[in-house]
mmCIF file of C-alpha atoms and ligand atoms in Angstrom:
data_model
loop_
_atom_site.group_PDB
_atom_site.id
_atom_site.type_symbol
_atom_site.label_atom_id
_atom_site.label_comp_id
_atom_site.label_asym_id
_atom_site.label_seq_id
_atom_site.Cartn_x
_atom_site.Cartn_y
_atom_site.Cartn_z
ATOM 1 C CA MET J 137 18.139 8.982 23.994
ATOM 2 C CA ALA J 138 15.815 7.135 26.369
ATOM 3 C CA ASP J 139 17.189 4.070 28.106
ATOM 4 C CA PHE J 140 14.639 1.451 27.021
ATOM 5 C CA LEU J 141 14.663 -1.870 28.864
ATOM 6 C CA THR J 142 11.319 -3.276 27.658
ATOM 7 C CA LEU J 143 9.360 -3.303 24.416
ATOM 8 C CA SER J 144 6.434 -1.786 26.355
ATOM 9 C CA GLU J 145 8.494 1.337 27.040
ATOM 10 C CA ILE J 146 9.380 1.619 23.358
ATOM 11 C CA VAL J 147 5.751 1.290 22.281
ATOM 12 C CA LYS J 148 4.658 3.847 24.874
ATOM 13 C CA GLN J 149 7.297 6.304 23.636
ATOM 14 C CA ALA J 150 6.166 5.783 20.034
ATOM 15 C CA ARG J 151 2.578 6.557 21.059
ATOM 16 C CA GLY J 152 3.791 9.770 22.651
ATOM 17 C CA ASN J 153 5.826 10.785 19.604
ATOM 18 C CA LEU J 154 3.187 10.196 16.905
ATOM 19 C CA ASP J 155 0.228 12.424 16.181
ATOM 20 C CA GLN J 156 -3.200 10.804 15.904
ATOM 21 C CA GLY J 157 -3.160 10.571 12.098
ATOM 22 C CA ASP J 158 0.193 8.790 11.910
ATOM 23 C CA TRP J 159 -0.660 6.588 14.894
ATOM 24 C CA ASP J 160 -3.922 5.459 13.292
ATOM 25 C CA TYR J 161 -2.217 4.837 9.946
ATOM 26 C CA LEU J 162 0.238 2.572 11.764
ATOM 27 C CA VAL J 163 -1.990 0.620 14.134
ATOM 28 C CA GLY J 164 -5.166 0.556 12.054
ATOM 29 C CA GLY J 165 -6.650 -2.105 9.823
ATOM 30 C CA SER J 166 -9.351 -2.293 7.175
ATOM 31 C CA ASP J 167 -13.155 -2.114 7.547
ATOM 32 C CA THR J 168 -14.149 -3.487 10.969
ATOM 33 C CA GLU J 169 -10.518 -4.273 11.868
ATOM 34 C CA SER J 170 -11.522 -7.811 12.781
ATOM 35 C CA ALA J 171 -8.656 -9.347 10.771
ATOM 36 C CA LEU J 172 -6.317 -7.087 12.689
ATOM 37 C CA ARG J 173 -7.707 -8.166 16.052
ATOM 38 C CA ARG J 174 -7.966 -11.799 14.991
ATOM 39 C CA ASN J 175 -4.235 -11.852 14.202
ATOM 40 C CA ARG J 176 -3.499 -10.877 17.759
ATOM 41 C CA ALA J 177 -6.213 -13.108 19.233
ATOM 42 C CA GLY J 178 -4.675 -16.020 17.333
ATOM 43 C CA VAL J 179 -1.229 -15.365 18.735
ATOM 44 C CA ASP J 180 -2.696 -15.017 22.245
ATOM 45 C CA ALA J 181 -4.609 -18.288 21.866
ATOM 46 C CA TRP J 182 -1.505 -20.431 21.384
ATOM 47 C CA VAL J 183 0.063 -21.321 24.725
ATOM 48 C CA PHE J 184 3.133 -23.330 25.673
ATOM 49 C CA LYS J 185 3.353 -26.894 26.920
ATOM 50 C CA PRO J 186 6.911 -26.508 28.239
ATOM 51 C CA ARG J 187 9.315 -29.388 28.768
ATOM 52 C CA ILE J 188 11.549 -29.502 31.812
ATOM 53 C CA LEU J 189 14.972 -30.751 32.777
ATOM 54 C CA ARG J 190 16.656 -30.191 29.473
ATOM 55 C CA ASP J 191 20.009 -28.415 29.216
ATOM 56 C CA VAL J 192 19.238 -24.851 28.145
ATOM 57 C CA SER J 193 22.483 -23.288 29.375
ATOM 58 C CA ASP J 194 23.443 -22.098 25.885
ATOM 59 C CA VAL J 195 20.295 -21.247 23.883
ATOM 60 C CA LYS J 196 20.968 -20.721 20.186
ATOM 61 C CA ALA J 197 18.450 -18.721 18.137
ATOM 62 C CA SER J 198 20.378 -17.740 15.012
ATOM 63 C CA THR J 199 19.489 -19.071 11.584
ATOM 64 C CA THR J 200 19.722 -18.205 7.886
ATOM 65 C CA LEU J 201 17.249 -17.107 5.229
ATOM 66 C CA LEU J 202 18.130 -17.402 1.537
ATOM 67 C CA GLY J 203 21.744 -17.835 2.617
ATOM 68 C CA HIS J 204 21.791 -14.703 4.783
ATOM 69 C CA PRO J 205 22.531 -14.990 8.483
ATOM 70 C CA LEU J 206 19.755 -13.938 10.861
ATOM 71 C CA ARG J 207 20.847 -13.376 14.459
ATOM 72 C CA ILE J 208 17.256 -14.186 15.439
ATOM 73 C CA PRO J 209 14.554 -15.722 13.159
ATOM 74 C CA VAL J 210 12.977 -12.346 12.474
ATOM 75 C CA VAL J 211 12.675 -10.138 9.393
ATOM 76 C CA MET J 212 11.647 -6.491 9.110
ATOM 77 C CA PRO J 213 8.718 -6.510 6.642
ATOM 78 C CA PRO J 214 8.005 -3.799 4.082
ATOM 79 C CA ILE J 215 6.459 -0.689 5.658
ATOM 80 C CA GLY J 216 5.161 1.857 3.166
ATOM 81 C CA SER J 217 5.723 5.486 4.164
ATOM 82 C CA ILE J 218 8.211 4.424 6.874
ATOM 83 C CA GLN J 219 9.567 7.976 6.624
ATOM 84 C CA VAL J 220 6.441 9.050 8.533
ATOM 85 C CA PHE J 221 7.843 7.206 11.545
ATOM 86 C CA ALA J 222 11.581 7.912 11.177
ATOM 87 C CA GLN J 223 13.106 10.885 9.438
ATOM 88 C CA ALA J 224 15.718 8.708 7.736
ATOM 89 C CA GLY J 225 12.902 6.453 6.443
ATOM 90 C CA GLY J 226 13.982 3.056 5.125
ATOM 91 C CA ALA J 227 17.616 3.989 5.768
ATOM 92 C CA ALA J 228 17.016 3.946 9.544
ATOM 93 C CA VAL J 229 15.742 0.371 9.303
ATOM 94 C CA ALA J 230 18.537 -0.580 6.880
ATOM 95 C CA ARG J 231 21.255 0.564 9.271
ATOM 96 C CA ALA J 232 19.586 -0.932 12.338
ATOM 97 C CA VAL J 233 19.180 -4.386 10.798
ATOM 98 C CA GLN J 234 22.811 -4.359 9.711
ATOM 99 C CA THR J 235 23.983 -3.388 13.180
ATOM 100 C CA PHE J 236 21.869 -6.081 14.783
ATOM 101 C CA GLY J 237 21.946 -8.772 12.124
ATOM 102 C CA VAL J 238 18.554 -9.448 10.524
ATOM 103 C CA LEU J 239 17.094 -8.761 7.061
ATOM 104 C CA GLN J 240 14.996 -5.856 5.800
ATOM 105 C CA ILE J 241 12.368 -6.168 3.084
ATOM 106 C CA LEU J 242 12.143 -2.665 1.657
ATOM 107 C CA SER J 243 8.730 -1.372 0.555
ATOM 108 C CA SER J 244 8.399 0.135 -2.898
ATOM 109 C CA VAL J 245 6.327 2.972 -1.453
ATOM 110 C CA CYS J 246 8.724 4.661 0.925
ATOM 111 C CA ASP J 247 11.682 7.011 1.036
ATOM 112 C CA PRO J 248 14.499 6.778 0.151
ATOM 113 C CA ASP J 249 13.725 4.836 -3.054
ATOM 114 C CA PHE J 250 15.354 1.429 -3.523
ATOM 115 C CA GLU J 251 18.294 2.655 -5.603
ATOM 116 C CA SER J 252 19.158 5.633 -3.384
ATOM 117 C CA LEU J 253 18.960 3.397 -0.327
ATOM 118 C CA ALA J 254 21.210 0.755 -1.895
ATOM 119 C CA ALA J 255 23.802 3.456 -2.624
ATOM 120 C CA GLU J 256 23.528 4.857 0.893
ATOM 121 C CA VAL J 257 23.441 1.542 2.801
ATOM 122 C CA PRO J 258 24.576 -1.433 0.686
ATOM 123 C CA GLY J 259 22.607 -4.690 1.286
ATOM 124 C CA PRO J 260 21.944 -7.589 1.572
ATOM 125 C CA ARG J 261 18.293 -6.573 1.397
ATOM 126 C CA ILE J 262 15.069 -7.736 -0.221
ATOM 127 C CA TYR J 263 12.939 -5.467 -2.395
ATOM 128 C CA GLN J 264 9.137 -5.601 -2.215
ATOM 129 C CA LEU J 265 7.284 -4.354 -5.245
ATOM 130 C CA TYR J 266 3.789 -3.118 -5.934
ATOM 131 C CA LEU J 267 3.194 -3.188 -9.669
ATOM 132 C CA THR J 268 2.398 0.225 -11.082
ATOM 133 C CA GLY J 269 3.230 -0.529 -14.688
ATOM 134 C CA ASP J 270 3.133 -3.255 -17.334
ATOM 135 C CA GLU J 271 5.408 -6.293 -17.666
ATOM 136 C CA ALA J 272 8.211 -4.314 -19.328
ATOM 137 C CA TRP J 273 8.047 -1.809 -16.484
ATOM 138 C CA MET J 274 8.255 -4.620 -13.926
ATOM 139 C CA ASP J 275 11.184 -6.285 -15.725
ATOM 140 C CA ASN J 276 13.036 -3.005 -15.743
ATOM 141 C CA ILE J 277 12.538 -2.559 -11.995
ATOM 142 C CA ILE J 278 13.694 -6.118 -11.273
ATOM 143 C CA GLU J 279 16.807 -5.630 -13.425
ATOM 144 C CA ARG J 280 17.556 -2.406 -11.582
ATOM 145 C CA ALA J 281 16.986 -4.055 -8.206
ATOM 146 C CA ILE J 282 19.426 -6.828 -9.127
ATOM 147 C CA ALA J 283 21.952 -4.256 -10.378
ATOM 148 C CA ALA J 284 21.564 -2.313 -7.121
ATOM 149 C CA GLY J 285 22.508 -5.443 -5.172
ATOM 150 C CA TYR J 286 19.122 -6.634 -3.876
ATOM 151 C CA SER J 287 19.350 -10.292 -2.973
ATOM 152 C CA GLY J 288 15.664 -11.152 -3.107
ATOM 153 C CA PHE J 289 12.460 -9.913 -4.652
ATOM 154 C CA CYS J 290 9.123 -9.888 -2.834
ATOM 155 C CA LEU J 291 5.799 -9.665 -4.611
ATOM 156 C CA THR J 292 2.937 -8.678 -2.320
ATOM 157 C CA ALA J 293 -0.115 -10.538 -3.539
ATOM 158 C CA ASP J 294 -2.740 -9.519 -0.962
ATOM 159 C CA THR J 295 -3.016 -5.963 -2.276
ATOM 160 C CA GLN J 296 -4.593 -6.314 -5.694
ATOM 161 C CA THR J 297 -6.648 -3.318 -4.759
ATOM 162 C CA TYR J 298 -6.239 -0.869 -1.917
ATOM 163 C CA SER J 299 -8.523 -1.633 1.015
ATOM 164 C CA ARG J 300 -10.809 0.727 2.903
ATOM 165 C CA ARG J 301 -9.049 1.839 6.051
ATOM 166 C CA GLU J 302 -11.697 3.837 7.829
ATOM 167 C CA ARG J 303 -9.431 5.418 10.428
ATOM 168 C CA ASP J 304 -7.529 7.038 7.575
ATOM 169 C CA ILE J 305 -10.577 7.789 5.416
ATOM 170 C CA MET J 306 -12.492 9.466 8.237
ATOM 171 C CA LYS J 307 -9.560 11.766 8.910
ATOM 172 C CA ARG J 308 -8.861 12.329 5.188
ATOM 173 C CA TYR J 309 -5.364 10.922 5.847
ATOM 174 C CA ILE J 310 -3.775 9.694 2.629
ATOM 175 C CA PRO J 311 -0.501 7.733 2.897
ATOM 176 C CA MET J 312 1.909 7.383 -0.041
ATOM 177 C CA SER J 313 0.520 3.946 -0.985
ATOM 178 C CA GLY J 314 -3.032 5.262 -0.780
ATOM 179 C CA ARG J 315 -2.188 8.185 -3.070
ATOM 180 C CA ARG J 316 -1.027 5.716 -5.692
ATOM 181 C CA ALA J 317 -4.231 3.731 -5.322
ATOM 182 C CA GLY J 318 -6.262 6.902 -5.764
ATOM 183 C CA SER J 319 -4.424 7.788 -8.957
ATOM 184 C CA GLY J 320 -5.497 4.549 -10.632
ATOM 185 C CA ASP J 321 -1.991 3.100 -10.501
ATOM 186 C CA PHE J 322 -3.301 -0.036 -8.815
ATOM 187 C CA ILE J 323 -4.725 -1.373 -12.081
ATOM 188 C CA ALA J 324 -1.404 -3.132 -12.789
ATOM 189 C CA GLN J 325 -1.514 -4.659 -9.325
ATOM 190 C CA ALA J 326 -5.096 -5.821 -9.991
ATOM 191 C CA ARG J 327 -4.008 -7.503 -13.234
ATOM 192 C CA MET J 328 -1.288 -9.531 -11.513
ATOM 193 C CA THR J 329 -1.803 -13.314 -11.804
ATOM 194 C CA TRP J 330 0.133 -16.565 -11.465
ATOM 195 C CA ASP J 331 1.426 -15.781 -14.986
ATOM 196 C CA THR J 332 3.297 -12.856 -13.420
ATOM 197 C CA VAL J 333 4.963 -15.317 -11.047
ATOM 198 C CA ALA J 334 5.803 -17.699 -13.909
ATOM 199 C CA HIS J 335 7.263 -14.815 -15.910
ATOM 200 C CA ILE J 336 9.519 -13.648 -13.064
ATOM 201 C CA LYS J 337 10.706 -17.189 -12.329
ATOM 202 C CA GLU J 338 11.443 -17.838 -15.995
ATOM 203 C CA LYS J 339 13.293 -14.603 -16.630
ATOM 204 C CA PHE J 340 15.171 -13.843 -13.408
ATOM 205 C CA ALA J 341 17.404 -15.877 -11.105
ATOM 206 C CA ILE J 342 16.803 -13.601 -8.098
ATOM 207 C CA PRO J 343 15.005 -15.466 -5.264
ATOM 208 C CA LEU J 344 11.270 -14.718 -5.280
ATOM 209 C CA ILE J 345 9.111 -14.353 -2.186
ATOM 210 C CA ILE J 346 5.322 -14.333 -2.498
ATOM 211 C CA LYS J 347 3.846 -12.354 0.405
ATOM 212 C CA GLY J 348 0.199 -12.649 1.295
ATOM 213 C CA VAL J 349 -0.339 -16.413 1.116
ATOM 214 C CA ALA J 350 -3.417 -17.276 3.182
ATOM 215 C CA CYS J 351 -4.231 -20.922 2.415
ATOM 216 C CA LYS J 352 -2.589 -24.260 1.653
ATOM 217 C CA GLU J 353 -3.734 -24.298 -1.977
ATOM 218 C CA ASP J 354 -1.849 -21.097 -2.836
ATOM 219 C CA ALA J 355 1.159 -22.217 -0.803
ATOM 220 C CA ARG J 356 1.311 -25.447 -2.811
ATOM 221 C CA GLN J 357 1.007 -23.551 -6.074
ATOM 222 C CA CYS J 358 3.863 -21.234 -5.048
ATOM 223 C CA VAL J 359 6.149 -24.193 -4.421
ATOM 224 C CA GLU J 360 5.116 -25.929 -7.645
ATOM 225 C CA MET J 361 5.977 -22.749 -9.567
ATOM 226 C CA GLY J 362 9.429 -22.518 -8.042
ATOM 227 C CA VAL J 363 8.771 -19.657 -5.623
ATOM 228 C CA ASP J 364 11.678 -19.496 -3.190
ATOM 229 C CA VAL J 365 9.897 -18.352 -0.013
ATOM 230 C CA VAL J 366 6.221 -18.642 0.947
ATOM 231 C CA TYR J 367 5.180 -15.697 3.127
ATOM 232 C CA VAL J 368 1.944 -16.141 5.110
ATOM 233 C CA SER J 369 0.421 -12.721 5.693
ATOM 234 C CA ASN J 370 -2.828 -10.767 5.639
ATOM 235 C CA HIS J 371 -0.938 -7.474 5.513
ATOM 236 C CA GLY J 372 -1.325 -7.008 9.238
ATOM 237 C CA GLY J 373 -5.131 -6.981 8.895
ATOM 238 C CA ARG J 374 -4.912 -3.980 6.578
ATOM 239 C CA GLN J 375 -6.264 -5.530 3.369
ATOM 240 C CA LEU J 376 -9.078 -8.121 3.236
ATOM 241 C CA ASP J 377 -11.015 -7.938 6.507
ATOM 242 C CA HIS J 378 -12.484 -11.047 8.221
ATOM 243 C CA THR J 379 -9.564 -13.329 7.449
ATOM 244 C CA ARG J 380 -8.154 -16.047 9.651
ATOM 245 C CA ALA J 381 -5.332 -15.186 12.031
ATOM 246 C CA CYS J 382 -2.040 -15.719 10.220
ATOM 247 C CA ILE J 383 -0.730 -17.951 13.014
ATOM 248 C CA ASP J 384 -3.754 -20.206 12.474
ATOM 249 C CA VAL J 385 -3.064 -20.420 8.736
ATOM 250 C CA LEU J 386 0.544 -21.376 9.399
ATOM 251 C CA PRO J 387 0.160 -25.110 10.194
ATOM 252 C CA GLU J 388 -1.696 -25.921 6.952
ATOM 253 C CA VAL J 389 0.796 -23.917 4.889
ATOM 254 C CA VAL J 390 3.784 -25.530 6.583
ATOM 255 C CA ASP J 391 2.207 -28.911 5.878
ATOM 256 C CA ALA J 392 1.558 -28.061 2.209
ATOM 257 C CA VAL J 393 5.063 -26.683 1.694
ATOM 258 C CA GLY J 394 6.531 -29.770 3.322
ATOM 259 C CA GLY J 395 9.956 -28.252 3.983
ATOM 260 C CA ARG J 396 10.661 -27.625 0.301
ATOM 261 C CA VAL J 397 11.129 -23.853 0.785
ATOM 262 C CA PRO J 398 11.229 -21.568 3.832
ATOM 263 C CA VAL J 399 7.940 -20.278 5.257
ATOM 264 C CA LEU J 400 7.678 -16.750 6.684
ATOM 265 C CA VAL J 401 4.707 -15.459 8.654
ATOM 266 C CA ASP J 402 3.590 -12.099 9.986
ATOM 267 C CA GLY J 403 0.501 -10.585 11.558
ATOM 268 C CA GLY J 404 0.177 -9.755 15.245
ATOM 269 C CA PHE J 405 3.648 -10.868 16.359
ATOM 270 C CA MET J 406 4.940 -8.286 18.829
ATOM 271 C CA ARG J 407 6.994 -10.150 21.458
ATOM 272 C CA GLY J 408 9.682 -12.795 21.707
ATOM 273 C CA ALA J 409 7.215 -15.399 22.951
ATOM 274 C CA ASP J 410 5.023 -14.695 19.905
ATOM 275 C CA VAL J 411 7.966 -15.440 17.621
ATOM 276 C CA VAL J 412 8.677 -18.690 19.450
ATOM 277 C CA LYS J 413 5.046 -19.811 19.026
ATOM 278 C CA ALA J 414 5.302 -19.305 15.244
ATOM 279 C CA LEU J 415 8.594 -21.207 15.127
ATOM 280 C CA CYS J 416 6.977 -24.090 17.035
ATOM 281 C CA LEU J 417 4.255 -24.167 14.370
ATOM 282 C CA GLY J 418 6.837 -24.460 11.604
ATOM 283 C CA ALA J 419 7.714 -20.916 10.498
ATOM 284 C CA ASP J 420 11.340 -20.378 9.506
ATOM 285 C CA ALA J 421 11.223 -16.695 10.429
ATOM 286 C CA VAL J 422 8.674 -14.133 11.576
ATOM 287 C CA GLY J 423 7.943 -10.636 10.259
ATOM 288 C CA MET J 424 7.186 -7.888 12.774
ATOM 289 C CA GLY J 425 5.858 -4.894 10.882
ATOM 290 C CA ARG J 426 4.273 -2.695 13.495
ATOM 291 C CA LEU J 427 7.043 -3.384 15.983
ATOM 292 C CA GLU J 428 9.563 -2.210 13.363
ATOM 293 C CA ALA J 429 7.656 1.045 12.792
ATOM 294 C CA LEU J 430 6.933 1.610 16.489
ATOM 295 C CA ALA J 431 10.614 1.218 17.340
ATOM 296 C CA VAL J 432 11.796 3.745 14.759
ATOM 297 C CA ALA J 433 8.966 6.076 15.811
ATOM 298 C CA ALA J 434 10.171 5.830 19.408
ATOM 299 C CA GLY J 435 13.792 6.725 18.655
ATOM 300 C CA GLY J 436 14.930 5.993 15.109
ATOM 301 C CA GLU J 437 17.670 3.577 14.101
ATOM 302 C CA GLN J 438 19.180 3.131 17.571
ATOM 303 C CA THR J 439 15.836 2.280 19.174
ATOM 304 C CA LEU J 440 15.175 -0.355 16.524
ATOM 305 C CA VAL J 441 18.525 -1.938 17.430
ATOM 306 C CA THR J 442 17.494 -1.821 21.107
ATOM 307 C CA ALA J 443 14.099 -3.351 20.273
ATOM 308 C CA LEU J 444 15.794 -6.204 18.422
ATOM 309 C CA GLU J 445 18.154 -6.772 21.367
ATOM 310 C CA ILE J 446 15.222 -6.930 23.783
ATOM 311 C CA LEU J 447 13.409 -9.227 21.366
ATOM 312 C CA GLU J 448 16.435 -11.538 21.262
ATOM 313 C CA HIS J 449 16.456 -11.612 25.048
ATOM 314 C CA GLU J 450 12.739 -12.449 25.098
ATOM 315 C CA ILE J 451 13.121 -15.167 22.457
ATOM 316 C CA LYS J 452 16.018 -16.862 24.227
ATOM 317 C CA THR J 453 14.338 -16.602 27.631
ATOM 318 C CA THR J 454 11.131 -18.125 26.240
ATOM 319 C CA MET J 455 13.063 -20.915 24.544
ATOM 320 C CA ALA J 456 14.970 -21.734 27.738
ATOM 321 C CA LEU J 457 11.818 -21.769 29.856
ATOM 322 C CA ALA J 458 10.026 -23.936 27.291
ATOM 323 C CA GLY J 459 12.923 -26.405 27.392
ATOM 324 C CA ALA J 460 14.312 -25.654 23.927
ATOM 325 C CA GLY J 461 18.035 -25.043 23.533
ATOM 326 C CA THR J 462 17.958 -24.837 19.736
ATOM 327 C CA LEU J 463 15.522 -23.832 17.010
ATOM 328 C CA GLU J 464 15.233 -27.524 16.048
ATOM 329 C CA ASP J 465 13.771 -28.172 19.513
ATOM 330 C CA LEU J 466 10.825 -25.886 18.704
ATOM 331 C CA THR J 467 8.203 -28.373 17.554
ATOM 332 C CA PRO J 468 4.380 -28.295 17.420
ATOM 333 C CA ASP J 469 4.075 -30.448 20.552
ATOM 334 C CA LEU J 470 5.387 -27.478 22.579
ATOM 335 C CA VAL J 471 2.202 -25.466 21.936
ATOM 336 C CA THR J 472 -1.544 -25.923 22.181
ATOM 337 C CA ARG J 473 -4.602 -23.714 21.714
ATOM 338 C CA GLU J 474 -6.539 -22.286 24.679
ATOM 339 C CA GLN J 475 -9.201 -19.640 25.120
ATOM 340 C CA PRO J 476 -7.477 -16.183 25.092
ATOM 341 C CA LEU J 477 -7.636 -14.321 28.402
ATOM 342 C CA HIS J 478 -8.854 -10.960 27.157
ATOM 343 C CA PRO J 479 -10.204 -9.342 23.985
ATOM 344 C CA ALA J 480 -7.397 -8.725 21.524
ATOM 345 C CA SER J 481 -6.285 -5.328 20.353
ATOM 346 C CA VAL J 482 -3.264 -4.315 18.354
ATOM 347 C CA LEU J 483 -1.468 -3.411 21.576
ATOM 348 C CA SER J 484 -2.720 -6.220 23.801
ATOM 349 C CA ALA J 485 0.821 -7.577 23.792
ATOM 350 C CA PHE J 486 1.685 -4.661 26.057
ATOM 351 C CA PRO J 487 -0.894 -4.757 28.878
ATOM 352 C CA LEU J 488 1.231 -2.738 31.309
ATOM 353 C CA ILE J 489 0.844 0.369 29.168
ATOM 354 C CA ASP J 490 -2.896 0.361 29.958
ATOM 355 C CA GLU J 491 -2.070 0.115 33.642
ATOM 356 C CA GLY J 492 -0.230 3.404 33.476
ATOM 357 C CA TYR J 493 3.379 2.147 33.462
HETATM 358 C C1 FMN E 532 2.215 1.185 8.279
HETATM 359 C C2 FMN E 532 2.299 -0.075 7.472
HETATM 360 C C3 FMN E 532 2.672 -0.010 6.144
HETATM 361 C C4 FMN E 532 2.791 -1.185 5.381
HETATM 362 N N1 FMN E 532 3.225 -1.111 4.088
HETATM 363 C C5 FMN E 532 3.421 -2.248 3.381
HETATM 364 C C6 FMN E 532 3.980 -2.207 2.072
HETATM 365 O O1 FMN E 532 4.329 -1.143 1.558
HETATM 366 N N2 FMN E 532 4.129 -3.383 1.424
HETATM 367 C C7 FMN E 532 3.771 -4.593 1.968
HETATM 368 O O2 FMN E 532 3.932 -5.637 1.343
HETATM 369 N N3 FMN E 532 3.256 -4.651 3.216
HETATM 370 C C8 FMN E 532 3.088 -3.523 3.935
HETATM 371 N N4 FMN E 532 2.601 -3.594 5.214
HETATM 372 C C9 FMN E 532 2.342 -4.919 5.811
HETATM 373 C C10 FMN E 532 3.593 -5.395 6.539
HETATM 374 O O3 FMN E 532 4.607 -5.679 5.618
HETATM 375 C C11 FMN E 532 3.297 -6.655 7.342
HETATM 376 O O4 FMN E 532 2.716 -7.623 6.512
HETATM 377 C C12 FMN E 532 2.403 -6.388 8.544
HETATM 378 O O5 FMN E 532 2.780 -5.185 9.188
HETATM 379 C C13 FMN E 532 2.493 -7.549 9.513
HETATM 380 O O6 FMN E 532 1.651 -7.388 10.595
HETATM 381 P P1 FMN E 532 2.131 -6.752 11.995
HETATM 382 O O7 FMN E 532 2.176 -5.268 11.785
HETATM 383 O O8 FMN E 532 1.059 -7.154 12.936
HETATM 384 O O9 FMN E 532 3.485 -7.303 12.310
HETATM 385 C C14 FMN E 532 2.485 -2.431 5.982
HETATM 386 C C15 FMN E 532 2.109 -2.486 7.317
HETATM 387 C C16 FMN E 532 2.022 -1.327 8.059
HETATM 388 C C17 FMN E 532 1.646 -1.432 9.528
#
């Protein structure tokens, strides 16, 4: 097992371990990939206005989400076909997050399936569902998820149809989620509406997360309908192309939600400093999808634990240097927007890799 001391080393190892098809499936986006790059450009554009001479001798970065402790304000988002990146699939992530102390949102399109995983590695865990059947089918899955011990249910709303991911198409690479789209299964996903949300809220007590919120209007509607967590996401730039950077959507959503429910965000967050920027802008926790997959691709469960440890170090170091000893100290006045230094790419958070390190 390699002795990783930086996230850059982990990402470099993942690149070495993955063949071109799997690499492109992981790092790619849809169409022109501008939403993908914009996510990263947005994160790069926010810079710190640090405060000095504050006691940061004991930085605290732990929090809770839906009553579950998070050692750092980070969640592992759903990654379809995660078994492509780690032999143990979702189980590798499940064990790593339990060892470290954050939450996993399990994708409905990966191995092992949600019930096998729950038996193998009991939760807490959140289950993310793509609808591939009618309302009775969905109800049955939710009942089974509750019975299997899932403590939250996540509906991904930015995938009402499967996007065109040209890296995959041009190589004839078809991931598990894409296969389902090709078989016509996505019609149920396309029929999903706010009535689906109302139905779930009316029938089930399990906390509901709506993932894929991209504007204040939808955020407000989520809260009005009793949704328990608003999750700002553009699917890592893999669904609708030409969207705003998720970090730039965050302030208006945080304002619309007004502290009534937690706000999650993902899209382009790869480093501890990135997480701290999102927290300054009002996120309660940050999803890091590609980092999760890159870490398990680099070395499975143990490397994801190492990645989370390095991330914790980065988060606490950034907080201390910005003059914030607690998460409450992370406020919007600690950040401002500047012109990014270089064109964004999915790996521009790791510039040393390009320099041959
Ligand atoms: C390989 C891959 C597979 C994904 N599969 C799913 C999925 O099954 N369900 C889902 O809601 N989101 C899925 N996503 C989106 C992630 O949950 C998350 O929103 C995204 O990765 C965040 O952007 P980031 O990778 O820049 O952190 C996937 C993302 C990637 C990279």
